[in-house]
Tab-separated table of C-alpha atoms and ligand atoms in Angstrom:
chain	number	residue	atom	x	y	z
A	1	MET	CA	33.436	155.415	7.722
A	2	PRO	CA	31.092	158.120	8.930
A	3	VAL	CA	27.673	157.008	9.518
A	4	ILE	CA	24.378	159.119	8.619
A	5	ALA	CA	21.495	158.301	10.912
A	6	PRO	CA	18.247	158.716	9.431
A	7	GLU	CA	15.718	160.004	12.365
A	8	LEU	CA	15.373	157.640	14.966
A	9	ASP	CA	11.792	156.348	14.442
A	10	GLN	CA	12.997	155.847	10.914
A	11	GLU	CA	16.131	153.342	11.794
A	12	THR	CA	14.041	151.765	14.284
A	13	ASN	CA	11.284	150.274	11.864
A	14	PRO	CA	11.965	146.655	11.624
A	15	TRP	CA	10.626	146.656	8.131
A	16	ILE	CA	13.033	149.163	6.665
A	17	SER	CA	16.168	147.656	8.754
A	18	ALA	CA	15.094	144.298	6.785
A	19	ALA	CA	14.975	145.968	3.781
A	20	ALA	CA	18.198	147.749	4.303
A	21	ARG	CA	20.007	144.643	4.887
A	22	PHE	CA	18.163	142.267	2.069
A	23	ASP	CA	19.096	145.665	-0.384
A	24	GLU	CA	22.825	145.077	0.522
A	25	ALA	CA	22.542	140.852	0.241
A	26	ALA	CA	20.742	141.150	-2.705
A	27	ALA	CA	23.374	143.582	-4.869
A	28	ARG	CA	26.308	141.475	-3.542
A	29	LEU	CA	24.416	138.570	-4.867
A	30	ARG	CA	23.805	140.290	-7.902
A	31	LEU	CA	20.165	138.992	-7.427
A	32	ASP	CA	17.889	139.719	-10.580
A	33	ASP	CA	15.380	142.378	-10.267
A	34	GLY	CA	12.642	140.006	-11.076
A	35	ILE	CA	13.844	137.698	-7.634
A	36	CYS	CA	14.401	140.711	-5.262
A	37	LYS	CA	10.533	141.512	-6.247
A	38	VAL	CA	8.855	138.173	-4.947
A	39	LEU	CA	11.395	138.499	-1.784
A	40	LYS	CA	10.345	141.961	-0.960
A	41	SER	CA	7.190	141.079	-1.050
A	42	ALA	CA	5.280	138.742	1.125
A	43	THR	CA	3.483	135.756	-0.494
A	44	LYS	CA	0.037	136.347	1.846
A	45	GLU	CA	-0.876	139.304	4.558
A	46	ILE	CA	-4.100	138.135	6.205
A	47	THR	CA	-5.926	140.665	8.780
A	48	VAL	CA	-8.511	139.688	10.928
A	49	HIS	CA	-10.719	141.476	13.214
A	50	ILE	CA	-11.110	139.218	16.357
A	51	PRO	CA	-14.483	140.101	18.482
A	52	VAL	CA	-14.234	138.494	21.656
A	53	GLN	CA	-16.847	138.937	24.627
A	54	LEU	CA	-15.278	140.107	27.712
A	55	ASP	CA	-16.041	138.666	31.170
A	56	ASP	CA	-17.961	141.262	31.638
A	57	GLY	CA	-19.832	140.850	29.286
A	58	ARG	CA	-19.207	143.454	26.976
A	59	ILE	CA	-17.931	142.303	23.706
A	60	GLU	CA	-14.756	144.282	22.369
A	61	VAL	CA	-13.058	143.810	18.582
A	62	PHE	CA	-8.999	143.186	18.564
A	63	THR	CA	-7.259	143.203	15.269
A	64	GLY	CA	-4.612	139.871	14.209
A	65	TYR	CA	-2.233	139.357	11.804
A	66	ARG	CA	-0.259	136.435	10.074
A	67	VAL	CA	2.025	137.102	7.528
A	68	GLN	CA	3.706	134.512	5.315
A	69	HIS	CA	6.716	136.149	3.728
A	70	SER	CA	7.830	132.888	1.502
A	71	ILE	CA	6.847	129.358	1.747
A	72	ALA	CA	9.379	128.686	-1.194
A	73	ARG	CA	11.069	125.934	0.543
A	74	GLY	CA	8.333	124.902	2.365
A	75	PRO	CA	5.625	125.287	5.097
A	76	GLY	CA	6.010	128.764	7.030
A	77	LYS	CA	7.315	128.616	10.298
A	78	GLY	CA	7.267	131.702	12.922
A	79	GLY	CA	6.147	132.914	16.285
A	80	ILE	CA	2.665	134.635	17.628
A	81	ARG	CA	2.731	137.856	18.823
A	82	PHE	CA	0.090	139.047	22.048
A	83	ALA	CA	1.322	142.781	22.532
A	84	PRO	CA	-0.250	146.232	22.515
A	85	ASP	CA	2.978	147.510	20.511
A	86	VAL	CA	2.339	144.328	17.205
A	87	THR	CA	2.756	146.381	13.775
A	88	LEU	CA	1.517	145.234	10.464
A	89	ASP	CA	5.145	146.297	9.476
A	90	GLU	CA	6.511	144.278	12.442
A	91	VAL	CA	4.926	141.443	11.610
A	92	ARG	CA	6.049	141.560	8.208
A	93	ALA	CA	9.874	142.239	9.118
A	94	LEU	CA	9.594	139.256	11.319
A	95	ALA	CA	8.179	137.421	8.831
A	96	ALA	CA	11.346	137.969	6.265
A	97	TRP	CA	13.616	137.541	9.262
A	98	MET	CA	12.088	133.462	9.441
A	99	THR	CA	12.692	132.925	6.092
A	100	TRP	CA	16.133	134.295	5.986
A	101	LYS	CA	16.950	132.099	9.698
A	102	CYS	CA	15.244	128.532	8.352
A	103	ALA	CA	17.628	129.024	5.158
A	104	VAL	CA	20.759	130.054	7.351
A	105	VAL	CA	20.783	126.815	9.420
A	106	ASN	CA	18.823	124.844	6.499
A	107	ILE	CA	15.458	123.499	7.682
A	108	PRO	CA	12.819	122.925	5.239
A	109	PHE	CA	10.287	125.711	6.172
A	110	GLY	CA	9.900	129.284	4.594
A	111	GLY	CA	9.218	132.051	6.780
A	112	ALA	CA	5.881	133.987	8.490
A	113	LYS	CA	4.457	135.534	11.334
A	114	GLY	CA	1.503	136.432	13.223
A	115	GLY	CA	0.633	139.058	15.872
A	116	VAL	CA	-2.369	140.120	17.842
A	117	ILE	CA	-2.956	143.548	18.819
A	118	CYS	CA	-3.344	143.157	23.205
A	119	ASP	CA	-2.764	143.427	26.101
A	120	PRO	CA	-1.991	139.829	27.638
A	121	LYS	CA	-1.588	140.804	30.716
A	122	MET	CA	-5.087	142.728	31.034
A	123	LEU	CA	-6.836	140.438	30.231
A	124	SER	CA	-8.210	137.191	31.970
A	125	ASP	CA	-7.561	133.166	30.995
A	126	GLY	CA	-11.000	132.864	29.805
A	127	GLU	CA	-10.752	136.230	27.702
A	128	LEU	CA	-7.370	135.237	26.123
A	129	GLU	CA	-8.870	131.602	25.779
A	130	ARG	CA	-11.729	133.108	23.201
A	131	LEU	CA	-8.829	135.554	21.741
A	132	THR	CA	-6.605	133.103	20.810
A	133	ARG	CA	-9.264	130.379	19.489
A	134	ARG	CA	-11.224	133.090	17.242
A	135	TYR	CA	-7.855	134.114	16.164
A	136	THR	CA	-7.255	130.617	14.983
A	137	ALA	CA	-10.747	130.535	13.644
A	138	GLY	CA	-9.793	133.379	11.296
A	139	ILE	CA	-6.636	132.072	10.571
A	140	MET	CA	-7.421	128.655	10.120
A	141	ASP	CA	-7.438	128.209	5.762
A	142	ASP	CA	-3.965	129.450	5.839
A	143	ILE	CA	-2.290	127.380	8.713
A	144	GLY	CA	-1.647	123.665	8.915
A	145	PRO	CA	1.530	121.098	8.650
A	146	ASP	CA	2.055	121.775	5.303
A	147	ARG	CA	1.072	125.242	5.337
A	148	ASP	CA	2.315	127.492	7.802
A	149	VAL	CA	3.235	126.032	11.702
A	150	PRO	CA	3.181	129.234	14.227
A	151	ALA	CA	4.483	128.765	17.698
A	152	PRO	CA	5.003	131.145	20.432
A	153	ASP	CA	6.916	134.385	20.856
A	154	VAL	CA	6.239	137.170	22.670
A	155	GLY	CA	3.344	137.341	25.027
A	156	THR	CA	2.254	134.049	23.531
A	157	ASN	CA	3.285	130.217	25.466
A	158	ASP	CA	2.452	126.480	25.596
A	159	ARG	CA	-0.930	126.671	26.574
A	160	VAL	CA	-1.860	129.328	23.835
A	161	MET	CA	-0.154	126.589	21.607
A	162	ALA	CA	-2.246	124.074	22.813
A	163	TRP	CA	-5.684	126.070	22.629
A	164	ILE	CA	-4.498	126.552	18.636
A	165	MET	CA	-3.661	122.536	17.673
A	166	ASP	CA	-7.151	121.963	20.141
A	167	THR	CA	-8.971	124.833	17.494
A	168	TYR	CA	-7.576	123.433	14.646
A	169	ALA	CA	-7.841	119.355	15.757
A	170	MET	CA	-11.914	120.287	16.159
A	171	HIS	CA	-12.141	121.586	13.087
A	172	ALA	CA	-10.067	118.961	10.796
A	173	ARG	CA	-12.148	116.253	13.238
A	174	HIS	CA	-8.615	114.328	14.785
A	175	ALA	CA	-5.680	115.385	16.572
A	176	THR	CA	-3.235	117.399	14.510
A	177	THR	CA	-0.193	118.045	16.748
A	178	ALA	CA	2.105	119.198	13.930
A	179	VAL	CA	0.061	122.457	13.569
A	180	VAL	CA	1.913	124.070	15.886
A	181	THR	CA	5.285	123.726	17.886
A	182	GLY	CA	6.211	125.051	21.379
A	183	LYS	CA	3.252	122.714	22.770
A	184	PRO	CA	3.171	121.383	25.932
A	185	MET	CA	5.240	117.802	26.613
A	186	GLU	CA	1.707	116.142	26.339
A	187	LEU	CA	0.712	117.653	23.436
A	188	GLY	CA	3.316	116.494	20.792
A	189	GLY	CA	5.993	118.918	22.400
A	190	SER	CA	9.846	118.235	22.044
A	191	ARG	CA	12.249	117.502	24.633
A	192	GLY	CA	14.832	120.614	24.524
A	193	ARG	CA	12.468	123.090	23.089
A	194	SER	CA	12.413	125.558	26.012
A	195	GLU	CA	16.124	125.359	26.479
A	196	ALA	CA	16.795	125.306	22.763
A	197	THR	CA	16.786	128.919	21.546
A	198	GLY	CA	19.786	129.583	25.075
A	199	ARG	CA	21.774	126.641	23.980
A	200	GLY	CA	21.833	127.735	20.290
A	201	CYS	CA	23.611	130.965	21.583
A	202	MET	CA	25.606	128.985	23.949
A	203	ILE	CA	27.175	126.543	20.837
A	204	VAL	CA	28.126	129.551	18.205
A	205	THR	CA	29.487	131.826	21.531
A	206	LEU	CA	31.652	128.486	21.798
A	207	LYS	CA	32.463	128.373	17.959
A	208	ALA	CA	33.324	132.522	18.030
A	209	LEU	CA	35.725	132.009	21.233
A	210	LYS	CA	37.503	129.110	19.514
A	211	ARG	CA	37.964	130.918	16.626
A	212	LEU	CA	39.099	133.939	18.513
A	213	GLY	CA	41.298	132.256	20.932
A	214	MET	CA	39.594	132.677	24.085
A	215	GLU	CA	38.439	130.035	26.525
A	216	PRO	CA	35.166	130.193	28.840
A	217	ALA	CA	36.512	130.661	32.153
A	218	SER	CA	37.662	133.578	31.346
A	219	THR	CA	35.116	134.744	29.577
A	220	ARG	CA	33.101	137.341	30.951
A	221	VAL	CA	28.936	138.132	29.626
A	222	VAL	CA	26.634	140.512	30.107
A	223	ILE	CA	23.234	139.441	29.163
A	224	GLN	CA	20.230	141.329	28.507
A	225	GLY	CA	16.929	139.956	29.464
A	226	PHE	CA	16.666	137.143	31.831
A	227	GLY	CA	13.138	135.512	30.491
A	228	ASN	CA	13.451	132.265	28.121
A	229	VAL	CA	16.145	133.055	25.853
A	230	GLY	CA	18.246	135.172	28.566
A	231	GLY	CA	17.541	133.252	31.492
A	232	MET	CA	18.332	129.637	29.483
A	233	ALA	CA	21.629	131.357	27.805
A	234	ALA	CA	22.828	132.320	31.815
A	235	ARG	CA	21.719	128.918	33.384
A	236	LEU	CA	23.716	126.944	30.576
A	237	MET	CA	27.086	129.121	29.654
A	238	SER	CA	27.037	129.330	33.581
A	239	ARG	CA	26.977	125.557	33.718
A	240	ALA	CA	29.582	125.554	30.804
A	241	GLY	CA	31.925	127.620	32.647
A	242	PHE	CA	31.400	131.087	31.297
A	243	LYS	CA	31.607	133.900	33.808
A	244	ILE	CA	27.824	135.580	33.863
A	245	VAL	CA	29.245	139.051	35.124
A	246	SER	CA	26.326	141.216	34.748
A	247	ILE	CA	21.980	140.630	34.234
A	248	VAL	CA	20.353	143.420	32.794
A	249	GLU	CA	16.252	143.682	32.804
A	250	TYR	CA	13.938	146.146	32.315
A	251	ASP	CA	13.675	147.275	35.867
A	252	ALA	CA	17.367	146.589	37.433
A	253	ALA	CA	20.763	145.279	36.798
A	254	VAL	CA	23.159	143.136	38.641
A	255	TYR	CA	27.208	142.951	38.697
A	256	ASN	CA	29.506	140.636	40.057
A	257	PRO	CA	33.032	140.605	38.762
A	258	HIS	CA	33.752	136.747	39.647
A	259	GLY	CA	30.625	135.562	38.063
A	260	LEU	CA	26.711	135.368	39.163
A	261	ASP	CA	25.328	132.574	40.590
A	262	ILE	CA	22.375	132.171	37.978
A	263	GLU	CA	20.215	129.241	39.689
A	264	ALA	CA	20.571	131.390	43.156
A	265	LEU	CA	19.563	134.793	40.870
A	266	MET	CA	16.856	132.767	39.671
A	267	THR	CA	15.136	131.400	42.718
A	268	HIS	CA	15.853	135.460	44.043
A	269	ARG	CA	13.506	136.784	41.399
A	270	ALA	CA	10.910	133.569	41.980
A	271	GLU	CA	10.835	134.636	45.098
A	272	THR	CA	10.928	138.974	45.094
A	273	GLY	CA	10.222	139.216	41.914
A	274	SER	CA	13.221	140.932	40.295
A	275	ILE	CA	16.324	140.106	40.012
A	276	THR	CA	17.137	143.795	42.111
A	277	ASP	CA	18.917	143.503	45.774
A	278	PHE	CA	20.031	140.042	44.711
A	279	PRO	CA	22.866	138.998	48.378
A	280	GLU	CA	25.894	138.535	46.096
A	281	ALA	CA	26.122	140.941	43.679
A	282	GLU	CA	25.906	144.734	43.210
A	283	ASN	CA	22.690	146.650	41.734
A	284	ILE	CA	24.610	149.360	39.102
A	285	ASP	CA	22.261	151.350	36.684
A	286	LYS	CA	20.563	149.162	34.288
A	287	ASN	CA	20.426	152.119	31.733
A	288	GLU	CA	24.361	151.794	31.361
A	289	GLY	CA	23.841	148.281	31.744
A	290	LEU	CA	24.906	147.484	27.521
A	291	TYR	CA	28.009	149.264	28.076
A	292	GLN	CA	30.227	147.275	30.687
A	293	GLN	CA	33.279	146.244	29.855
A	294	CYS	CA	32.795	142.289	28.565
A	295	ASP	CA	34.083	139.862	26.389
A	296	VAL	CA	30.245	138.650	25.215
A	297	LEU	CA	27.460	140.753	25.297
A	298	LEU	CA	24.108	138.697	24.587
A	299	PRO	CA	21.247	140.964	24.010
A	300	ALA	CA	18.289	138.957	24.335
A	301	ALA	CA	15.343	140.985	25.773
A	302	THR	CA	13.807	143.076	22.840
A	303	GLU	CA	14.112	144.938	19.311
A	304	ASN	CA	16.420	147.938	18.287
A	305	VAL	CA	18.244	147.980	21.961
A	306	ILE	CA	21.645	149.155	19.847
A	307	THR	CA	21.121	151.904	17.205
A	308	SER	CA	22.955	154.709	15.740
A	309	LYS	CA	23.075	157.000	19.159
A	310	ASN	CA	24.505	153.906	21.326
A	311	ALA	CA	26.370	151.263	19.209
A	312	ALA	CA	30.059	153.275	19.469
A	313	ARG	CA	29.510	152.999	23.584
A	314	LEU	CA	29.235	149.021	23.362
A	315	ARG	CA	32.772	147.370	24.934
A	316	ALA	CA	32.672	143.565	23.765
A	317	GLN	CA	34.439	141.720	21.611
A	318	ILE	CA	31.467	139.275	20.526
A	319	LEU	CA	27.520	140.333	20.303
A	320	CYS	CA	25.764	137.450	20.305
A	321	GLU	CA	22.081	138.288	19.513
A	322	GLY	CA	19.574	136.209	21.215
A	323	ALA	CA	16.655	138.939	20.721
A	324	ASN	CA	15.145	139.189	16.924
A	325	GLY	CA	16.199	142.265	15.301
A	326	PRO	CA	18.295	144.385	18.340
A	327	THR	CA	20.595	146.181	16.032
A	328	THR	CA	19.462	148.502	13.559
A	329	ALA	CA	20.853	148.318	10.136
A	330	VAL	CA	22.363	151.619	11.062
A	331	ALA	CA	24.145	150.601	14.065
A	332	ASP	CA	25.802	147.818	11.581
A	333	GLN	CA	28.366	149.784	10.182
A	334	ILE	CA	29.124	151.769	13.453
A	335	LEU	CA	29.947	147.627	14.923
A	336	ALA	CA	32.024	146.827	12.305
A	337	ASP	CA	34.293	149.788	12.519
A	338	GLN	CA	34.524	148.828	16.334
A	339	LYS	CA	35.692	145.256	15.285
A	340	ILE	CA	32.597	143.771	16.998
A	341	PHE	CA	32.751	140.086	16.032
A	342	VAL	CA	28.576	139.643	15.716
A	343	ILE	CA	26.754	136.651	15.441
A	344	PRO	CA	23.750	137.865	13.992
A	345	ASP	CA	20.124	136.703	15.160
A	346	ILE	CA	19.397	135.215	12.262
A	347	LEU	CA	22.026	132.863	13.089
A	348	ALA	CA	22.086	133.004	16.758
A	349	ASN	CA	18.521	132.610	17.788
A	350	ALA	CA	18.083	130.352	15.134
A	351	GLY	CA	18.282	127.247	17.772
A	352	GLY	CA	14.857	127.836	18.702
A	353	VAL	CA	13.369	126.995	15.331
A	354	THR	CA	15.588	124.300	14.610
A	355	VAL	CA	14.102	122.171	17.715
A	356	SER	CA	10.606	123.566	16.557
A	357	TYR	CA	11.529	121.410	13.205
A	358	PHE	CA	12.517	118.574	15.373
A	359	GLU	CA	9.267	119.014	16.984
A	360	TRP	CA	7.471	118.769	13.928
A	361	VAL	CA	9.499	115.972	12.432
A	362	GLN	CA	8.383	114.380	15.539
A	363	ASP	CA	4.711	115.319	15.807
A	364	ARG	CA	4.303	114.170	11.620
A	365	GLN	CA	6.562	110.881	12.908
A	366	GLY	CA	4.129	109.502	16.134
A	367	PHE	CA	7.770	108.928	17.367
A	368	PHE	CA	10.016	110.814	19.865
A	369	TRP	CA	13.153	111.674	20.457
A	370	ASN	CA	15.264	111.349	24.039
A	371	GLU	CA	16.477	114.959	24.668
A	372	GLN	CA	20.432	113.907	24.043
A	373	LEU	CA	19.087	113.362	20.947
A	374	VAL	CA	17.917	116.550	20.484
A	375	ASN	CA	20.586	118.585	21.508
A	376	ASP	CA	23.202	116.661	19.093
A	377	ARG	CA	21.053	116.976	16.850
A	378	LEU	CA	21.284	120.582	17.568
A	379	GLU	CA	24.636	121.423	18.031
A	380	GLU	CA	25.509	119.460	14.727
A	381	ILE	CA	22.898	122.315	12.873
A	382	MET	CA	24.517	125.370	14.773
A	383	THR	CA	28.294	124.152	14.106
A	384	ALA	CA	28.030	123.802	10.546
A	385	SER	CA	25.766	127.181	9.936
A	386	PHE	CA	28.121	129.146	12.074
A	387	ASP	CA	30.979	127.354	9.813
A	388	ALA	CA	28.848	128.147	6.666
A	389	VAL	CA	28.257	131.448	8.039
A	390	VAL	CA	31.533	133.029	9.031
A	391	GLY	CA	33.411	130.238	5.973
A	392	TYR	CA	31.412	132.878	3.905
A	393	SER	CA	32.370	136.234	5.493
A	394	ASP	CA	36.075	134.981	5.667
A	395	LYS	CA	35.943	134.239	1.899
A	396	HIS	CA	34.418	137.740	0.898
A	397	ALA	CA	36.224	140.426	0.731
A	398	GLY	CA	34.241	143.328	2.954
A	399	VAL	CA	31.163	140.842	3.762
A	400	ASN	CA	30.738	140.869	7.377
A	401	ASN	CA	28.408	137.815	9.572
A	402	ARG	CA	24.918	139.648	9.248
A	403	THR	CA	25.663	140.262	5.396
A	404	ALA	CA	27.046	136.634	4.664
A	405	ALA	CA	24.578	135.209	6.819
A	406	ASN	CA	21.837	137.030	4.660
A	407	MET	CA	23.885	136.683	1.506
A	408	LEU	CA	23.442	132.628	2.072
A	409	ALA	CA	20.012	132.742	3.272
A	410	LEU	CA	18.877	134.674	-0.092
A	411	ASP	CA	20.757	132.208	-2.434
A	412	ARG	CA	19.223	129.494	-0.774
A	413	VAL	CA	15.566	131.261	-0.848
A	414	ALA	CA	16.398	132.720	-4.816
A	415	SER	CA	17.322	129.238	-5.908
A	416	ALA	CA	14.666	127.611	-4.497
A	417	ILE	CA	12.135	130.280	-6.584
A	418	ARG	CA	14.102	129.080	-9.718
A	419	THR	CA	13.609	125.792	-9.416
A	420	ARG	CA	10.201	126.079	-8.864
A	421	GLY	CA	9.445	128.127	-11.273
A	422	LEU	CA	6.575	130.657	-11.300
A	423	TYR	CA	3.106	128.987	-11.481
A	424	ALA	CA	1.180	130.066	-14.560
B	1	NAD	P1	10.917	136.756	27.282
B	1	NAD	O1	9.349	137.672	27.636
B	1	NAD	O2	10.588	135.115	28.415
B	1	NAD	O3	12.236	137.070	27.965
B	1	NAD	C1	12.103	138.440	27.599
B	1	NAD	C2	12.743	139.480	28.909
B	1	NAD	O4	13.487	140.636	28.803
B	1	NAD	C3	11.565	139.304	29.865
B	1	NAD	O5	12.956	139.036	31.473
B	1	NAD	C4	11.838	140.944	30.221
B	1	NAD	O6	11.390	141.677	31.426
B	1	NAD	C5	12.867	141.219	29.443
B	1	NAD	N1	13.193	143.066	28.746
B	1	NAD	C6	11.929	143.500	28.488
B	1	NAD	N2	12.441	144.500	27.846
B	1	NAD	C7	13.967	144.960	28.456
B	1	NAD	C8	14.388	145.836	28.135
B	1	NAD	N3	14.303	147.111	27.672
B	1	NAD	N4	15.846	145.935	29.284
B	1	NAD	C9	15.773	144.754	29.792
B	1	NAD	N5	15.472	143.636	29.461
B	1	NAD	C10	13.988	143.887	29.055
B	1	NAD	O7	11.278	136.521	25.979
B	1	NAD	P2	12.289	135.518	24.899
B	1	NAD	O8	11.512	134.502	24.433
B	1	NAD	O9	12.975	135.583	26.073
B	1	NAD	O10	12.355	136.321	23.857
B	1	NAD	C11	13.428	137.223	24.036
B	1	NAD	C12	13.704	137.990	22.610
B	1	NAD	O11	14.693	136.470	21.558
B	1	NAD	C13	12.748	138.290	21.498
B	1	NAD	O12	13.052	138.996	21.057
B	1	NAD	C14	12.441	137.092	21.007
B	1	NAD	O13	11.670	137.554	19.596
B	1	NAD	C15	13.260	136.180	21.054
B	1	NAD	N6	13.355	134.813	20.272
B	1	NAD	C16	13.057	133.922	20.933
B	1	NAD	C17	13.057	133.269	20.873
B	1	NAD	C18	12.439	131.786	22.095
B	1	NAD	O14	12.610	130.633	21.681
B	1	NAD	N7	11.845	132.119	22.954
B	1	NAD	C19	13.613	132.171	19.681
B	1	NAD	C20	14.479	133.161	18.870
B	1	NAD	C21	13.982	135.040	19.642
């Protein structure tokens, strides 16, 4: 089917991409107009202007957002991003994605997301802490273990979560660990959380291999992004016997047809600051990295890397979307025409939010699980969710995995809204 591509800036607007997929899933479900209207707009959008005293004495004002897309199935859940290119549209789209993601893996959360327009690399530790605490104070009335539970995202980490938890707790007058997830272990973090997203990617990829009659030992994997998600996926998949033939980063890409030694590559990057010139691999053109012949392509870096302009160049059998929104809605049809088996982001990278859910449960119980229990429960949820999505796609003609995931999610959220009814 020919694809009519809009202008690239329209195509890569995450809110427009999210809306296109929503419309398709809603039309197939014959969702009534009223419920569509409810789900097409966020429940609440908060904008805060955050004054921060910089180290040199000047005052700067940053803009931050917290968007709660839906709280129909439970408290809002979603990360906080600190980045210079944060926009309200992006935060809106990411909040909606969280609603669908939590519904796909059937955990009792709605969807939310936060962001602050800032460059954390340009801020000192003290400035970052003051910014985080003042942002937290600005959104304080709307977050909480039963309201909305933030987590780390691009540009934030466990230390930022500790500051949020502390700020919230000082106002609540008691330690409230369940207000955020992705915390340090000593503040109620969960075992297995830092590996969870990469582990989830591996679990669903193994399920896809089984379905396609493939074996890990003969499966060539190309991973874009060697950070939390990509690095952990690389490490765990390589231990499970996959051949990770290439890692593509923003500044370099390396290739070894026999499979990279991931631990050695991590050490090399820690020592040199880059993956380039790794002695046991060949440097290749980073701009061509995504187009290598492989069995599994795992984008785990950033949004919009697969668009109408380059989707036809992919040469993978399986696309496992570790990143959020790596593929634009317009590129979906091109991947379908190429018969690429897509494991969509709201399923593929849901391991992170699933273990965040486990963290929230453990904090509320005050009872902590061992790592094996976390991993076993994660595997149970990822496996069941993969089966539900792929089974739904098998049963409905013309419904690919992404549409199936969106339809399942939308149906669950719509059903919760109908069952609750509208207040007043
Ligand atoms: P990260 O910052 O730890 O890692 C991202 C890596 O990608 C970095 O090494 C960076 O250098 C690299 N990168 C950035 N732009 C690139 C480009 N254009 N080409 C190649 N490499 C590039 O971030 P992360 O936590 O691993 O998140 C990656 C993606 O996964 C994001 O889209 C995030 O929203 C999504 N995600 C993360 C989690 C999680 O638990 N961390 C969960 C779900 C989804």
